[in-house]
CSV table of C-alpha atoms in Angstrom, one decimal:
chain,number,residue,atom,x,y,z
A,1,UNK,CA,101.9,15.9,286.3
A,2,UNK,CA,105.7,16.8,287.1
A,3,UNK,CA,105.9,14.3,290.1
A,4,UNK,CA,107.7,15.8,293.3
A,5,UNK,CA,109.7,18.6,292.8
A,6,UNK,CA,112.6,19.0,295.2
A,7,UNK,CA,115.1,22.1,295.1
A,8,UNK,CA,117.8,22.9,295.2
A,9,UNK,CA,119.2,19.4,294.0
A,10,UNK,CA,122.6,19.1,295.9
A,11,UNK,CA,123.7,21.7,298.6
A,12,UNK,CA,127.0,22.7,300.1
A,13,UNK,CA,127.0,25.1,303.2
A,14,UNK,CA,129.1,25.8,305.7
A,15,UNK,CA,128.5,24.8,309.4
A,16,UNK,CA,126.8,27.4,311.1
A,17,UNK,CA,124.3,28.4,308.1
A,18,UNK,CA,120.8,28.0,307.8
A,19,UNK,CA,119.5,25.6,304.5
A,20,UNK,CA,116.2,25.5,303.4
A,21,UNK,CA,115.4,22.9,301.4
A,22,UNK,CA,112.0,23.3,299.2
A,23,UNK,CA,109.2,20.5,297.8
A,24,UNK,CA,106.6,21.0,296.0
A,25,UNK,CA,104.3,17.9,295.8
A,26,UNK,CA,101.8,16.3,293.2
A,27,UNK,CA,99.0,18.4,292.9
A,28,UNK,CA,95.8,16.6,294.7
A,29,UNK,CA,97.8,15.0,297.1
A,30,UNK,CA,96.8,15.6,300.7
A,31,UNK,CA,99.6,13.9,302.7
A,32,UNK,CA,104.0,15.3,302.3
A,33,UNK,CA,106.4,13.6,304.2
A,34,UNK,CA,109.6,14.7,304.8
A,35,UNK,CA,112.6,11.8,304.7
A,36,UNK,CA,115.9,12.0,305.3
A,37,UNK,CA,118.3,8.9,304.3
A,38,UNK,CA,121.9,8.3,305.8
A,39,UNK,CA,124.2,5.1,305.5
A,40,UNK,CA,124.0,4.8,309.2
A,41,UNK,CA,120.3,5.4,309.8
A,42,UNK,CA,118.4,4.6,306.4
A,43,UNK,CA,115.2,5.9,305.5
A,44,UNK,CA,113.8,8.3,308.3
A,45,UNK,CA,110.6,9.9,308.5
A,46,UNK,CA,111.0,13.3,309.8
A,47,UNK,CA,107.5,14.9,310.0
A,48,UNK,CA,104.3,14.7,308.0
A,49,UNK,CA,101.3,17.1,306.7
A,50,UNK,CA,97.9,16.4,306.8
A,51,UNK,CA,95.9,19.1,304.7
A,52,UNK,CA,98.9,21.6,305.0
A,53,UNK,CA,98.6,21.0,308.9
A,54,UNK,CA,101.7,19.1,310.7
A,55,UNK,CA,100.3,15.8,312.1
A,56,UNK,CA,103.7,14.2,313.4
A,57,UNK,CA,107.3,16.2,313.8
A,58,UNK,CA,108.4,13.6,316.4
A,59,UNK,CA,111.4,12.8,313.7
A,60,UNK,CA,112.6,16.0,313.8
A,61,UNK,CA,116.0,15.5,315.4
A,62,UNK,CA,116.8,18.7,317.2
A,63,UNK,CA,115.3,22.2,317.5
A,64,UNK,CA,117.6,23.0,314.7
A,65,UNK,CA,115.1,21.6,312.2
A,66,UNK,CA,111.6,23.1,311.5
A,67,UNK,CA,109.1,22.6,308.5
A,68,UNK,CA,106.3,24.4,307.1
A,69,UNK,CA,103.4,23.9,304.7
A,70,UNK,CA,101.9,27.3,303.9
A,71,UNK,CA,99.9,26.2,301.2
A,72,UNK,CA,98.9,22.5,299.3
A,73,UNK,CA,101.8,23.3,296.7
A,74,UNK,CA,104.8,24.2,298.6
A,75,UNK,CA,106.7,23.1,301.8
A,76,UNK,CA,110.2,23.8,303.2
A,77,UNK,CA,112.2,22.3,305.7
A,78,UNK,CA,114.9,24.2,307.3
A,79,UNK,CA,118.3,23.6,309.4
A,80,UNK,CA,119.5,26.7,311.4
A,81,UNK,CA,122.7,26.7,312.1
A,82,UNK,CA,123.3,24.0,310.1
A,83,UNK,CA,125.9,21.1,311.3
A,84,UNK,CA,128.4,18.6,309.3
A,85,UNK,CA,126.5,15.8,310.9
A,86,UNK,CA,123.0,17.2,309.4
A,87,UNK,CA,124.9,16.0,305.9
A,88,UNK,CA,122.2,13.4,304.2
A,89,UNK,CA,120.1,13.0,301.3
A,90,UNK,CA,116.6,14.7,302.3
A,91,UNK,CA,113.1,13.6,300.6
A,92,UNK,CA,110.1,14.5,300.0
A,93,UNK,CA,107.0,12.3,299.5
A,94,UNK,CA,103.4,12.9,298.7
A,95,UNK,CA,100.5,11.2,298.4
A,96,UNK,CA,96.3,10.5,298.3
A,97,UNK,CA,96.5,7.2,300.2
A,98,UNK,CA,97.7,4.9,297.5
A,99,UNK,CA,101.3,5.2,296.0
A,100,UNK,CA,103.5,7.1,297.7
A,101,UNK,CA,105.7,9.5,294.9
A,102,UNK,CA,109.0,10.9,296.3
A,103,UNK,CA,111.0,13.9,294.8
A,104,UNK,CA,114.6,13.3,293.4
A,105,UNK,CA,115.9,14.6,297.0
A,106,UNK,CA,118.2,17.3,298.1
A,107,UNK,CA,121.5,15.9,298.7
A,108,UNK,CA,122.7,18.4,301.8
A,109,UNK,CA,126.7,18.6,302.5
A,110,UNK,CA,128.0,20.8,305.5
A,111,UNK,CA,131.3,21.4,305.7
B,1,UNK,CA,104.2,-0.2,316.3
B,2,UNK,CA,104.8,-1.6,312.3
B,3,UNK,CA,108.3,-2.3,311.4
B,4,UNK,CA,110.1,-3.7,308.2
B,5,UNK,CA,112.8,-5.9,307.9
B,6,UNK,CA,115.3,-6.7,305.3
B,7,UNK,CA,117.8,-9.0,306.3
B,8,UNK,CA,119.6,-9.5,303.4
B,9,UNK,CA,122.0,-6.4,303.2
B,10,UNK,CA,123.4,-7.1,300.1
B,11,UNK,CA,122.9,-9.6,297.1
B,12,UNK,CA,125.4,-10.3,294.5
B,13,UNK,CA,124.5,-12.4,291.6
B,14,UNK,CA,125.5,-12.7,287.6
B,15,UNK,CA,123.3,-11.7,285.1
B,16,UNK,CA,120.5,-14.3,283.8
B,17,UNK,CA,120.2,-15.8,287.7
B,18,UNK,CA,116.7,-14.9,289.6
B,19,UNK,CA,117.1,-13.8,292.6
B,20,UNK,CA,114.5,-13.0,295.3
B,21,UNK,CA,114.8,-10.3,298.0
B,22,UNK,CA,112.9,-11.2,301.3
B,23,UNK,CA,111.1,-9.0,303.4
B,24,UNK,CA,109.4,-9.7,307.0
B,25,UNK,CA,106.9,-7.2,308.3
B,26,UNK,CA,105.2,-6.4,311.5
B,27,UNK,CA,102.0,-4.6,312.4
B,28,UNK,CA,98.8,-4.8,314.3
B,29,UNK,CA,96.7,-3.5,312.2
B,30,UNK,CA,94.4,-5.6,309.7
B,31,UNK,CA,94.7,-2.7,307.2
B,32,UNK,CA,98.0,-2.1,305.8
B,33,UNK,CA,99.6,-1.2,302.6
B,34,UNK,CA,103.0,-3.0,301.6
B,35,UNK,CA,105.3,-1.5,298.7
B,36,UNK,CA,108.8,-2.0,297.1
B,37,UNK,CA,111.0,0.9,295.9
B,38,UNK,CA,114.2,0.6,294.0
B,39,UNK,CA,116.7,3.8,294.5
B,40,UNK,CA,119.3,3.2,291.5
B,41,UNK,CA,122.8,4.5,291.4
B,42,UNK,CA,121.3,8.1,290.6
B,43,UNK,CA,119.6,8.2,293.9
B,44,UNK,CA,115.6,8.6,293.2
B,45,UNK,CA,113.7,6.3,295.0
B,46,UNK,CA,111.4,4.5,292.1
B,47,UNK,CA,107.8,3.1,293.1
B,48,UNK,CA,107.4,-0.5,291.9
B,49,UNK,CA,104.3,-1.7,293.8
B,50,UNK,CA,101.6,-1.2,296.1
B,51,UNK,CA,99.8,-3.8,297.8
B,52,UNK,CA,97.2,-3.7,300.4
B,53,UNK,CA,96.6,-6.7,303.5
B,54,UNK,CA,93.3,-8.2,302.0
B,55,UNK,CA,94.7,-9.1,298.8
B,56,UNK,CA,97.3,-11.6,298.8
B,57,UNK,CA,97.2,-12.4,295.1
B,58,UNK,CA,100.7,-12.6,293.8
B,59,UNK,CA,101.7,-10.4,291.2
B,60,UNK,CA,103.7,-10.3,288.2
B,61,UNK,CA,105.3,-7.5,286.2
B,62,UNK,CA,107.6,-8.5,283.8
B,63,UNK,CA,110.8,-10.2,285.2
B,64,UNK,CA,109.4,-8.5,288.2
B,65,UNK,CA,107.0,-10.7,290.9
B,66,UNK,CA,105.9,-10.6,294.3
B,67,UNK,CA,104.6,-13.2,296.7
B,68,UNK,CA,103.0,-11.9,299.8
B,69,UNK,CA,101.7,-14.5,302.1
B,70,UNK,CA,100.4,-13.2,305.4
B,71,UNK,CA,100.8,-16.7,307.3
B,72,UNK,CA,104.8,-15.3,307.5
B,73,UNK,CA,104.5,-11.6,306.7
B,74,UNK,CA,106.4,-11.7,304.3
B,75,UNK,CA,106.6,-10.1,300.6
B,76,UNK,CA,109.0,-10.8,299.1
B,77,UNK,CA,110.3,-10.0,295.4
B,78,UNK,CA,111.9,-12.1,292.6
B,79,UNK,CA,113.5,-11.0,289.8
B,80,UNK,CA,113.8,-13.4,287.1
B,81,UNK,CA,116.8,-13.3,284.7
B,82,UNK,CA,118.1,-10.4,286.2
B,83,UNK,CA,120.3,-8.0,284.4
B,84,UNK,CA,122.6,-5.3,285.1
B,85,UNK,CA,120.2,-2.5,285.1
B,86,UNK,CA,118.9,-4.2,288.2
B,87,UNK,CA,121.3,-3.2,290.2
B,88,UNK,CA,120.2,-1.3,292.7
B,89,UNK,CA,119.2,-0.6,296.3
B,90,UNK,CA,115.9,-2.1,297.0
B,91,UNK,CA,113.7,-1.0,299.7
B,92,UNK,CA,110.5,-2.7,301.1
B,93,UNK,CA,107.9,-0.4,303.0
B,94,UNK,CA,104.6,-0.8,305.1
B,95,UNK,CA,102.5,2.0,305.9
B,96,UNK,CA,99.0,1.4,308.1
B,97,UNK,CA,95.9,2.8,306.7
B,98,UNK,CA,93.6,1.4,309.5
B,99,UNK,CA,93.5,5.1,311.7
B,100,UNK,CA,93.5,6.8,308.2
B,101,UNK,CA,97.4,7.6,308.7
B,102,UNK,CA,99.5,6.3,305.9
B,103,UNK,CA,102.9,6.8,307.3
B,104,UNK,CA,105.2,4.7,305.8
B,105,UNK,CA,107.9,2.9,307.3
B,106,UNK,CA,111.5,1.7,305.2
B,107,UNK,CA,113.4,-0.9,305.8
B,108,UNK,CA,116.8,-1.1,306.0
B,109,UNK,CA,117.1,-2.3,302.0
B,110,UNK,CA,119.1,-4.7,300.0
B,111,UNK,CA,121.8,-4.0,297.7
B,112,UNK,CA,121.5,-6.0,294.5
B,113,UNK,CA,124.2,-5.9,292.0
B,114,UNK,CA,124.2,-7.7,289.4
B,115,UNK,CA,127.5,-8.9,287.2
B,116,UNK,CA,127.7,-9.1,283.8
């Protein structure tokens, strides 16, 4: 298996502009979490899947953000309009119940 | 609610010394999952290990081992004769399996970096 697959790698918008960040997770896995990490904050938990079904989106900072599972293979998460301080690294995790396997994150910059 | 600590924020050592990175944990639960991660310079965050509340066997992996003693919740990791490829930001996680949830939670992490 590929292990989490996380696109675009690094991003640079402008304020104002919507990003959609994508993830693909390991193939069996029932559980994606969506992280995002900041020097000031750490490791966040934004919102989790069950079964392609959002359990938990209490993470979510603003209104700004939503995140979608249409199928077992693909989610997105989205900022619209994006803002300078929504500039992080942004993961994505999957997982059966045992190890937890993160993408290579989406490092976001909005200038 | 669980919660992680790491109260070391960042280590420095020279290569060849152990060194041990503490972490303190908190939950109610009586199943729970405890893990280490190390996120190198290049960012990824790397699984190391997994280990659940009802086995408190301590583990080695190469240079790598843990202790885990639930008296102090506490598991903590060693690295013996570190080197420079150590360096990195180490992160300690517990998640709580007992309502069939497995959401993990991070701590802060500890910097290691290790001098040649």
């Amino acid at each position: 298996d590929a292990g989490v697959i996380q696109s675009p790698r690094h991003e640079v918008t402008e304020m104002g502009q919507e990003v959609t960040l994508r993830c693909k997770p390991i193939s069996g896995h029932d559980y994606l979490f969506w992280y995002r990490q900041t020097m000031m904050r750490g490791l966040e938990l934004l919102i989790y899947f069950n079964n392609n079904v959002p359990i938990d989106d209490s993470g979510m900072p603003e209104d700004r953000f939503s995140a979608k599972m249409p199928n077992a293979s693909f989610s997105t998460l989205k900022i619209q309009p994006s803002e300078p301080r929504d500039s992080a690294v942004y993961f994505c995790a999957s997982t059966s119940g045992a190890g937890y396997t993160f993408g290579s994150g989406t490092r976001l910059t909005v200038v | 609610a669980q919660k992680v600590t790491q109260a070391q924020t960042e280590i420095s050592v020279v290569e060849k010394e152990d060194v041990t990175l503490d972490c303190v944990y908190e939950t109610r639960d009586t199943t729970y999952y405890l893990f280490w991660y190390k996120q190198p310079p290049s960012g990824e965050l790397v699984f190391l290990i997994r280990r659940n509340s009802f086995d408190e066997q301590n583990e080695i992996s190469g240079r790598y081992s843990w202790n885990f003693q639930k008296s102090t919740s506490s598991f903590n990791f060693t690295i013996t004769a570190s080197q420079v490829v150590d360096s990195a930001v180490y992160f300690c996680a517990l998640s709580e399996g007992g309502g069939g949830s497995y959401i993990p939670t991070f701590g802060r992490g500890t910097s290691l970096i290790v001098h040649p």
